[in-house]
mmCIF file of C-alpha atoms and ligand atoms in Angstrom:
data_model
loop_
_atom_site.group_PDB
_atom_site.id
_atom_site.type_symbol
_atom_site.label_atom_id
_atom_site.label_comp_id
_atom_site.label_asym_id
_atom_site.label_seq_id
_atom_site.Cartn_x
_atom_site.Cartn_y
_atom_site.Cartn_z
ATOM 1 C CA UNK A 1 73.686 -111.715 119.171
ATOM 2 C CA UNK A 2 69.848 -110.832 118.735
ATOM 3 C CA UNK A 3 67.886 -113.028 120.707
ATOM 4 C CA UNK A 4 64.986 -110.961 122.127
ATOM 5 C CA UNK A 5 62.271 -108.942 120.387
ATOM 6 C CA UNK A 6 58.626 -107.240 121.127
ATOM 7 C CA UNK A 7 56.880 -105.416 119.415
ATOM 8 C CA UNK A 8 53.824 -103.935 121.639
ATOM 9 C CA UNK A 9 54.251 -101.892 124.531
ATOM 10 C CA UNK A 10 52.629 -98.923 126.444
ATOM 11 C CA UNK A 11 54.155 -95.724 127.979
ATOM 12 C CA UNK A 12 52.984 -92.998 129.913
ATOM 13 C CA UNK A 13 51.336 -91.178 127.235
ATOM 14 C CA UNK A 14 48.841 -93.943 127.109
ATOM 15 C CA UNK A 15 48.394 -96.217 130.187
ATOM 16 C CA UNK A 16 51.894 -97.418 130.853
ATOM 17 C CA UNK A 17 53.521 -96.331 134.074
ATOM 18 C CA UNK A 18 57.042 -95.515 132.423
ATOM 19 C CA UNK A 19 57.943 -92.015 130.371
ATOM 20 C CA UNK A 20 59.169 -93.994 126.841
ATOM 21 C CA UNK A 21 63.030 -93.062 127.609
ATOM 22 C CA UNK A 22 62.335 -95.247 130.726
ATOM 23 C CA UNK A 23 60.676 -97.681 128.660
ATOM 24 C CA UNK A 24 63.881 -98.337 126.350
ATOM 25 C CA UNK A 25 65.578 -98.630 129.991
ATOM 26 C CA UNK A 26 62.927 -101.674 130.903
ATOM 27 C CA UNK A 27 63.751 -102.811 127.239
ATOM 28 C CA UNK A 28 67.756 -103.027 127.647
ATOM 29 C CA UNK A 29 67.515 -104.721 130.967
ATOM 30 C CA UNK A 30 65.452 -107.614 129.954
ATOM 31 C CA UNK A 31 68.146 -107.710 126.777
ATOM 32 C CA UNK A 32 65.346 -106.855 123.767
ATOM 33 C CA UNK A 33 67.093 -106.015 121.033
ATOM 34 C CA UNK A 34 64.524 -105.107 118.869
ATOM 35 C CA UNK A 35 61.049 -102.895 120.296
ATOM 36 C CA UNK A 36 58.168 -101.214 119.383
ATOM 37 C CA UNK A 37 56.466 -98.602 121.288
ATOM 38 C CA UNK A 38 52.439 -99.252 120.386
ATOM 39 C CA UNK A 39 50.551 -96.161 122.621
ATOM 40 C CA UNK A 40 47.490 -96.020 122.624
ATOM 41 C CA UNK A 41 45.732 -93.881 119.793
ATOM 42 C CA UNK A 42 48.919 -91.909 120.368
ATOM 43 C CA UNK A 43 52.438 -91.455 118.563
ATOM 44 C CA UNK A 44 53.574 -88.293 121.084
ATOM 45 C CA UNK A 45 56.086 -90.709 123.252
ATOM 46 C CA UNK A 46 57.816 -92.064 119.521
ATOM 47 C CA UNK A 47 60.512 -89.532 118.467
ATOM 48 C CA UNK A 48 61.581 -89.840 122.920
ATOM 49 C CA UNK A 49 61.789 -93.789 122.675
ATOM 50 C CA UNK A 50 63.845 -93.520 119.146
ATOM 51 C CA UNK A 51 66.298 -91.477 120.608
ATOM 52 C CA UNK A 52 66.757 -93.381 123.491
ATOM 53 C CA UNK A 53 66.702 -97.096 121.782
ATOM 54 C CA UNK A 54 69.904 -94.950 119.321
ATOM 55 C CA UNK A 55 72.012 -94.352 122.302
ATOM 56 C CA UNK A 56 71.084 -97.722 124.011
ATOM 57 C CA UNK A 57 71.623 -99.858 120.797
ATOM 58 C CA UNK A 58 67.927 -100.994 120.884
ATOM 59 C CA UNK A 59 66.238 -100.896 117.064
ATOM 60 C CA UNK A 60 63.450 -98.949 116.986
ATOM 61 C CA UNK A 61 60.487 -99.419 115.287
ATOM 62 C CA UNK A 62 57.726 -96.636 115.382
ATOM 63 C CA UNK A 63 54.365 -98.054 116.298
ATOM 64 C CA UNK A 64 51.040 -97.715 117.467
ATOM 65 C CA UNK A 65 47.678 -99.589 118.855
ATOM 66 C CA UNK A 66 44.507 -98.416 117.243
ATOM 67 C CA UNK A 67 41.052 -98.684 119.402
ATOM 68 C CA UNK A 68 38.233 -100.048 116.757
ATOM 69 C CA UNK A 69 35.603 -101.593 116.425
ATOM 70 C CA UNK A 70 33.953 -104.810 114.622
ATOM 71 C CA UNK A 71 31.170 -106.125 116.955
ATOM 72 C CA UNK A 72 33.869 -105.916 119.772
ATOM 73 C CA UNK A 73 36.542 -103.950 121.058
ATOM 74 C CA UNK A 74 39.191 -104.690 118.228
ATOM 75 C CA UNK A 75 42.994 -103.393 118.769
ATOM 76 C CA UNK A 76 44.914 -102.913 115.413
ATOM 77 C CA UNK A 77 48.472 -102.269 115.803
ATOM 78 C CA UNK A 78 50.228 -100.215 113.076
ATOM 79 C CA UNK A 79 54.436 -100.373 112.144
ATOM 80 C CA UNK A 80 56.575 -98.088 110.462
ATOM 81 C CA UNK A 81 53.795 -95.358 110.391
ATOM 82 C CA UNK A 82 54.406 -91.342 109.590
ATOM 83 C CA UNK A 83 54.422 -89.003 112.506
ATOM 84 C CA UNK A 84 53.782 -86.604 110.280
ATOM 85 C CA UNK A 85 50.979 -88.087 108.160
ATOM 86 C CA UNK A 86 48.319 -84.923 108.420
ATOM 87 C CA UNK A 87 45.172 -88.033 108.418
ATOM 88 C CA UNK A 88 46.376 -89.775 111.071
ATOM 89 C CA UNK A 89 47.358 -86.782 113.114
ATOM 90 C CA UNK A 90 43.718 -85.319 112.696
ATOM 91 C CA UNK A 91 41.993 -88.941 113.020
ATOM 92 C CA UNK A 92 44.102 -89.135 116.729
ATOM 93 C CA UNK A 93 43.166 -85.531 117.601
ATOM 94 C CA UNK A 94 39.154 -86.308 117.146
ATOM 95 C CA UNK A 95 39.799 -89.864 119.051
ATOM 96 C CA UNK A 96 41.482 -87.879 121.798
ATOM 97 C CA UNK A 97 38.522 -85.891 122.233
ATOM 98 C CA UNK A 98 36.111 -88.178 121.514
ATOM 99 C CA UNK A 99 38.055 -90.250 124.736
ATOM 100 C CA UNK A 100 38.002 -87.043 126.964
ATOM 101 C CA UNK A 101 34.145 -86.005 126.450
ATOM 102 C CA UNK A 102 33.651 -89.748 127.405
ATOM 103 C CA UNK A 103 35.671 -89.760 130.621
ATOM 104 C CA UNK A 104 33.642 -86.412 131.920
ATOM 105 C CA UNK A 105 30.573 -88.963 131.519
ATOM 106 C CA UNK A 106 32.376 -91.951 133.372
ATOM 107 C CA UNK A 107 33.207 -89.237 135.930
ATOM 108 C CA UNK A 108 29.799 -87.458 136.102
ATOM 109 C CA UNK A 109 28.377 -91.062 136.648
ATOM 110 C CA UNK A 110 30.420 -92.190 138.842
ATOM 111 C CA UNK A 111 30.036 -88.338 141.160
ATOM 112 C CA UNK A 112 26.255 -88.849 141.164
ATOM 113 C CA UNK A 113 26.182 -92.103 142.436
ATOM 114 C CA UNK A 114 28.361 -90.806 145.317
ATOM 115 C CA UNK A 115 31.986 -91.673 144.459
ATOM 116 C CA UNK A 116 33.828 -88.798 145.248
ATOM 117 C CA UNK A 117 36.349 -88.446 142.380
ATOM 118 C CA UNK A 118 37.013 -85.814 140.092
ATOM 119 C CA UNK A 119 38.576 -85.163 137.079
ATOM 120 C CA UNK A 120 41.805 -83.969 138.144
ATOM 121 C CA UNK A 121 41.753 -87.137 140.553
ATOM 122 C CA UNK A 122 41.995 -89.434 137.044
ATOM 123 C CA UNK A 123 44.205 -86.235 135.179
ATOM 124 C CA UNK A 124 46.614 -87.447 137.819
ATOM 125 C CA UNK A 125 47.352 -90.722 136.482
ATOM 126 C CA UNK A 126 47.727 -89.852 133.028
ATOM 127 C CA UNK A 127 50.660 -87.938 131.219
ATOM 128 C CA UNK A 128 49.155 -87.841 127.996
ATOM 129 C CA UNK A 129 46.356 -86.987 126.058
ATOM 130 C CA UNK A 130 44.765 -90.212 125.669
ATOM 131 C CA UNK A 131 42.155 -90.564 128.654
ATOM 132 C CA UNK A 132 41.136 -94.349 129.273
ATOM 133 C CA UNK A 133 39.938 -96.329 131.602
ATOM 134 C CA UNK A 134 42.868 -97.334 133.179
ATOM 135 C CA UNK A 135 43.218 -94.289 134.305
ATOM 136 C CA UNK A 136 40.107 -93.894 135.858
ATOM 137 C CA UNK A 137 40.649 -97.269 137.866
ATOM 138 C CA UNK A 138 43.969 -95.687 139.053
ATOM 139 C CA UNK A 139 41.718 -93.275 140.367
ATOM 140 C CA UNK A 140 39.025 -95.850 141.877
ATOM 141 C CA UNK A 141 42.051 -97.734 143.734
ATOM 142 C CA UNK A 142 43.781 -94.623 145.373
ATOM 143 C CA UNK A 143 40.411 -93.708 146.642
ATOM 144 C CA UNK A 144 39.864 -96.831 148.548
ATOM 145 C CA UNK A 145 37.206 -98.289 146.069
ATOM 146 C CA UNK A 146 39.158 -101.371 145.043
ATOM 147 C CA UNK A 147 42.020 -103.683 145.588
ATOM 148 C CA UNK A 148 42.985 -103.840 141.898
ATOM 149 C CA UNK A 149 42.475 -102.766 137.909
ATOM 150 C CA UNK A 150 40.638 -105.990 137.598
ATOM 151 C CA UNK A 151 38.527 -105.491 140.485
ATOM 152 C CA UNK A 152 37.123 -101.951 139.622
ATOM 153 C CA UNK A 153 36.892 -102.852 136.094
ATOM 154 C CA UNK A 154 34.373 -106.138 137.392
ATOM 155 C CA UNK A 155 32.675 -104.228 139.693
ATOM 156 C CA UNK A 156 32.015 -100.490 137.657
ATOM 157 C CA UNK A 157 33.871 -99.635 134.808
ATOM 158 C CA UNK A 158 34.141 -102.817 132.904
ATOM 159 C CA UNK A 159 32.247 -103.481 129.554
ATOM 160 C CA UNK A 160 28.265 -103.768 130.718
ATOM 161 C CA UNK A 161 29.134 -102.155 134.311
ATOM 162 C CA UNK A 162 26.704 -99.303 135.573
ATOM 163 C CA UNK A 163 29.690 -96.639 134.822
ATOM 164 C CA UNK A 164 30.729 -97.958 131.332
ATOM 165 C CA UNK A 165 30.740 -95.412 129.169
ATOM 166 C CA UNK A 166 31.556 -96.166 125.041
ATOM 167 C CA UNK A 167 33.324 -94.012 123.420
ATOM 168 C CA UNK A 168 33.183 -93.625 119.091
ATOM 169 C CA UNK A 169 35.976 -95.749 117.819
ATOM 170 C CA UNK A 170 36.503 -96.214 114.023
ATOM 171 C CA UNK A 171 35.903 -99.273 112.227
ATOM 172 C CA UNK A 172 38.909 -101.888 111.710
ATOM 173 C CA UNK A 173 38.377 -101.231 107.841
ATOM 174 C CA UNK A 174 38.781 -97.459 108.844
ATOM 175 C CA UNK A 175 41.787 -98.738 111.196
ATOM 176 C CA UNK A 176 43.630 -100.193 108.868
ATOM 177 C CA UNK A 177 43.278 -98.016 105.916
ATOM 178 C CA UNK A 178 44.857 -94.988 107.928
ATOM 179 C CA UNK A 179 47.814 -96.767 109.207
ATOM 180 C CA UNK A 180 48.406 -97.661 104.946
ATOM 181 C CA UNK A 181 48.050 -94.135 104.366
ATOM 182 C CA UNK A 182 50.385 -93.187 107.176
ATOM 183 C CA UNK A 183 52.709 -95.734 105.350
ATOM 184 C CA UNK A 184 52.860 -98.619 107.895
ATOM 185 C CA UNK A 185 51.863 -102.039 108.010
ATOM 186 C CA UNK A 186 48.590 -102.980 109.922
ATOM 187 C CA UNK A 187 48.756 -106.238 112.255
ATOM 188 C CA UNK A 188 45.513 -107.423 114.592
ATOM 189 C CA UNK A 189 46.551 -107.200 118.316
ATOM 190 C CA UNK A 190 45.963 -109.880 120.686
ATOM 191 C CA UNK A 191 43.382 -112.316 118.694
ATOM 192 C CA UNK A 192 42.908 -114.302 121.803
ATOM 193 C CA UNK A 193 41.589 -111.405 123.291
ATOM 194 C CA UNK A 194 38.353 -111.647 121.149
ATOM 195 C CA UNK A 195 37.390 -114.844 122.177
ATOM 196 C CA UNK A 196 36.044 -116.505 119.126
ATOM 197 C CA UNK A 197 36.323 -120.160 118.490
ATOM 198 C CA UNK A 198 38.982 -121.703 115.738
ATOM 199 C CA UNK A 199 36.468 -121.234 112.591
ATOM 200 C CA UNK A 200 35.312 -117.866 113.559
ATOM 201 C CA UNK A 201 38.710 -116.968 114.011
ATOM 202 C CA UNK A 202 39.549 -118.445 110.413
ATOM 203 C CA UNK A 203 36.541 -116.065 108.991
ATOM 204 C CA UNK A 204 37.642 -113.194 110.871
ATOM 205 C CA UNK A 205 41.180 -113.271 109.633
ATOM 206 C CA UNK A 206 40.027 -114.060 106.035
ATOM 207 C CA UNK A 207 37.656 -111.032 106.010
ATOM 208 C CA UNK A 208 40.551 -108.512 107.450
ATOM 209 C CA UNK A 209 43.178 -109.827 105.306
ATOM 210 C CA UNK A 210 40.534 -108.882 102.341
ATOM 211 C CA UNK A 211 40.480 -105.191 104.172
ATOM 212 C CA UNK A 212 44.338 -105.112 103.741
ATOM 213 C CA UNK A 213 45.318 -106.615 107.027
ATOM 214 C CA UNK A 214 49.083 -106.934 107.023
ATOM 215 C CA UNK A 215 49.703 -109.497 110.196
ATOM 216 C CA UNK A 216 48.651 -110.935 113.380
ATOM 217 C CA UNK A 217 50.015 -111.379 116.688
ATOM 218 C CA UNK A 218 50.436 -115.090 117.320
ATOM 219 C CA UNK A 219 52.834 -114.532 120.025
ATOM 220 C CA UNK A 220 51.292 -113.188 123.179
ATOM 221 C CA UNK A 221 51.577 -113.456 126.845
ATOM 222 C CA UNK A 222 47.890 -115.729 127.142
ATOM 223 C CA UNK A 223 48.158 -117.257 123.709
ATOM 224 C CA UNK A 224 48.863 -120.936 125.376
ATOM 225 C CA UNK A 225 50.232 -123.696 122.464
ATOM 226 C CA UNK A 226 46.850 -124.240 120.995
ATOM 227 C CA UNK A 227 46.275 -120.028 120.115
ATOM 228 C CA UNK A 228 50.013 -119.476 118.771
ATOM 229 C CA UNK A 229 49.527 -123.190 116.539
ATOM 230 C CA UNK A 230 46.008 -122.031 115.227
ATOM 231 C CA UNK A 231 47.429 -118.290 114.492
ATOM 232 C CA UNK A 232 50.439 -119.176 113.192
ATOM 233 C CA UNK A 233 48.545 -121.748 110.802
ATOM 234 C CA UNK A 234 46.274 -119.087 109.966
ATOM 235 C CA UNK A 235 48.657 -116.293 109.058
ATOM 236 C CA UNK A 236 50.887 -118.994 106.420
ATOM 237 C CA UNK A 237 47.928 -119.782 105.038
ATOM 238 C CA UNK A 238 46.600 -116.209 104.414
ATOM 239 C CA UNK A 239 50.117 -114.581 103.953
ATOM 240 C CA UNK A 240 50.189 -112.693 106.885
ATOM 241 C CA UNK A 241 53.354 -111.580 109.313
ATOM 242 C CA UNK A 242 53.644 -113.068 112.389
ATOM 243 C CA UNK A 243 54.424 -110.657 115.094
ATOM 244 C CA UNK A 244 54.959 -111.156 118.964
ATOM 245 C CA UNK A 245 53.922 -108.479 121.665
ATOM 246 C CA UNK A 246 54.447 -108.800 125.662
ATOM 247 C CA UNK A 247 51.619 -105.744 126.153
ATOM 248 C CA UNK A 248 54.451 -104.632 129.053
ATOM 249 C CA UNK A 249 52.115 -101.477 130.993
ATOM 250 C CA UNK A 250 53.993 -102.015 134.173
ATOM 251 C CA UNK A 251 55.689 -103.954 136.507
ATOM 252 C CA UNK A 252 53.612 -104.635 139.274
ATOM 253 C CA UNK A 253 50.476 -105.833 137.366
ATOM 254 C CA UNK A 254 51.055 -109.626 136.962
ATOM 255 C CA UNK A 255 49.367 -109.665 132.753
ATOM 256 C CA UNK A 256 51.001 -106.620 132.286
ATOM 257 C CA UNK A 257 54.498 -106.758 132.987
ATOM 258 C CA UNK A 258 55.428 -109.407 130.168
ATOM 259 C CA UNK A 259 58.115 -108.132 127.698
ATOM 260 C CA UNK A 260 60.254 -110.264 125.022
ATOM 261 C CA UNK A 261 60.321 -113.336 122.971
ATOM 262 C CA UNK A 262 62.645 -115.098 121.495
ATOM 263 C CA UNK A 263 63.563 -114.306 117.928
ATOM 264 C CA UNK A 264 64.587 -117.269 116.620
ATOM 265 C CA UNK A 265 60.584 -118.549 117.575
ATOM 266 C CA UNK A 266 58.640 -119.465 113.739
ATOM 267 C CA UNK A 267 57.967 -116.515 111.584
ATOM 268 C CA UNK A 268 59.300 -113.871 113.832
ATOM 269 C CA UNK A 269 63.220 -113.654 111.804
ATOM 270 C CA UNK A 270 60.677 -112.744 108.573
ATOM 271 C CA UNK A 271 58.564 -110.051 110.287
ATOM 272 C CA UNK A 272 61.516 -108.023 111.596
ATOM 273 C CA UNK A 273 63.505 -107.728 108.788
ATOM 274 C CA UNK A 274 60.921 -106.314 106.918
ATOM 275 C CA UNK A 275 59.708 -104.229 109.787
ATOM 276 C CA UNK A 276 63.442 -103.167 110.347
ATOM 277 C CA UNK A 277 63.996 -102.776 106.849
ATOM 278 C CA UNK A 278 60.604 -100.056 106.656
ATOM 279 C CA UNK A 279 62.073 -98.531 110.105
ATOM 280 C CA UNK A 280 65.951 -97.732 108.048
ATOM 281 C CA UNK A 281 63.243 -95.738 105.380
ATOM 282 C CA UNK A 282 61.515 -93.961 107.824
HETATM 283 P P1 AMP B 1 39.395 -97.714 127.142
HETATM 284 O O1 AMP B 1 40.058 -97.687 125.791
HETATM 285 O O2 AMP B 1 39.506 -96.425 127.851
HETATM 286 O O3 AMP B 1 37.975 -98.202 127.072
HETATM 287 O O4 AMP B 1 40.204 -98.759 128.044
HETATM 288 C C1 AMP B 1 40.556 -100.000 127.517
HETATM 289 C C2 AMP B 1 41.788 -100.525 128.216
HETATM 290 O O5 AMP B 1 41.441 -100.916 129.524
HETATM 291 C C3 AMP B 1 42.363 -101.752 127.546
HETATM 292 O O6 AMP B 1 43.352 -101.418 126.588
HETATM 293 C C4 AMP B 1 42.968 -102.526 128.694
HETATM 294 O O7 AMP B 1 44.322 -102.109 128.906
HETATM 295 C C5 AMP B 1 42.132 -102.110 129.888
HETATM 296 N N1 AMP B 1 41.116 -103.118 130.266
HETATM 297 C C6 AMP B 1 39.995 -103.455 129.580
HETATM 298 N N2 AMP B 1 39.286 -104.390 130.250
HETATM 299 C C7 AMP B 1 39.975 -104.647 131.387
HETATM 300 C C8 AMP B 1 39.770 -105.528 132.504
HETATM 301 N N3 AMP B 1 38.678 -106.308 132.597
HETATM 302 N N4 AMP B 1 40.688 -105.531 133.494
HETATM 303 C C9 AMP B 1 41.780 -104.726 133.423
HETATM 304 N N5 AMP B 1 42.039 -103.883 132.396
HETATM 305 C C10 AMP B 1 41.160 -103.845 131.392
HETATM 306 FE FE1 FE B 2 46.433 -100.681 127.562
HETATM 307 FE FE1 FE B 3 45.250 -103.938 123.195
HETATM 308 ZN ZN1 ZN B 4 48.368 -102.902 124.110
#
């Protein structure tokens, strides 16, 4: 019987800890029968996790988590897309870079002001080619300059912080219309995450479902009663799918080692037939 599902998790290739065959492994132990692999800006670890979810029994659907922007950082995952889709390849190769010239600034900050870390210190903890900041707090935390990813992120690399560094991200307009072209459906990550109150979040949905926004995560490891009641409203009444997403990264950090949900929980049965149905096409 299908009782678990999640679709949002990282591997290696962003700034997971686990190579996406391992990732199917994490998957089958916690009994999720249906997963997504969301990198991100990346769709390198996809055909690796399909292959693995075949022989495991898992279904696999092909995903991704965009980095945009709309006042705020603003994560728009993407279903069912085209590896092969020559826009989105090219619009992931100039994020890539646009990540990496970033990171030599974070680095060149942080080496002036006396940390002594390098770029093949933060290469280290990253198998892909999507640089982030996770990566660079690896870094931080091997070198003695913090006890944890939350920690260096208050203290340097955070949002505001004297290393932050921003990087060009695309608008969520831009966001979504590239996952349509790549032939996938385009669902807002983590609403919570934005921290806008019930109206605002009513206006924001309303103006992205006008953009061709597809879904929205109401199920999500801090969405408490009141977020998951307020999305859920929000998504019948603007037709959107209801997804659910764990954000699994690893198993030692304590908001980042979440993975499943029950499938039988309102709206989910809806949103993965359709996204299994676009998966079977694919
Ligand atoms: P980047 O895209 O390189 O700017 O890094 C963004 C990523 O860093 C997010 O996807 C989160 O996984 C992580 N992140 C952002 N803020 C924090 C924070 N305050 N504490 C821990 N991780 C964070
Ligand atoms: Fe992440
Ligand atoms: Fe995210
Ligand atoms: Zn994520």
């Amino acid at each position: 019987m299908m009782e678990y599902a999640d679709l949002h998790m990282h591997s290696c290739l962003s700034d997971g800890d686990k190579s996406p065959k391992e990732l199917v492994c994490v998957a089958e132990k916690r009994n999720i029968s249906v997963m997504a692999l969301t990198d991100h800006d990346c769709i390198d670890g996809l055909e690796q996790a399909k292959n693995e979810a075949k022989i495991r029994n898992i279904i696999f659907i092909p995903g991704i988590e965009l980095s945009c922007y709309d006042e705020k950082d603003t994560h728009i995952l993407g279903y069912n897309i085209s590896s092969d889709n020559e826009e989105l390849k090219q619009m992931l190769y100039s994020l890539q870079e646009s990540r990496l010239s970033r990171m030599k600034k974070i680095i060149d900050g942080l080496s002036k002001a006396g940390f002594g870390i390098t770029m093949d210190d933060v290469k280290k903890h990253c198998c892909g080619k999507v640089m982030g900041r996770p990566h660079v707090a690896a870094a931080l935390i091997e070198k003695g300059y913090g006890k944890s990813v939350r920690d260096v992120f208050k203290k340097y690399i955070g949002t505001g912080c004297k290393y932050y560094v921003p990087y060009k991200k695309m608008d969520v307009s831009e966001g979504i219309d590239i996952i349509h072209k790549a032939g996938g459906i385009a669902v807002l990550a983590h609403p919570k995450l934005l921290r806008y109150n019930h109206e605002e979040f009513a206006d924001l949905l309303t103006r992205y479902k006008a953009m061709g926004l597809d879904g929205v995560e109401v199920y999500y490891p801090c969405h408490y009663a009141e977020h998951v009641n307020l999305f859920l409203e929000l998504s019948k009444k603007l037709k959107l799918f209801a997804t659910c997403g764990g954000d699994y990264h690893n198993d030692f950090d304590k908001t980042k080692n979440n993975m499943g949900f029950k499938i039988s929980l309102p709206g989910i049965k809806e949103t993965l037939e359709l996204l299994i149905e676009g998966a079977d096409k694919k």
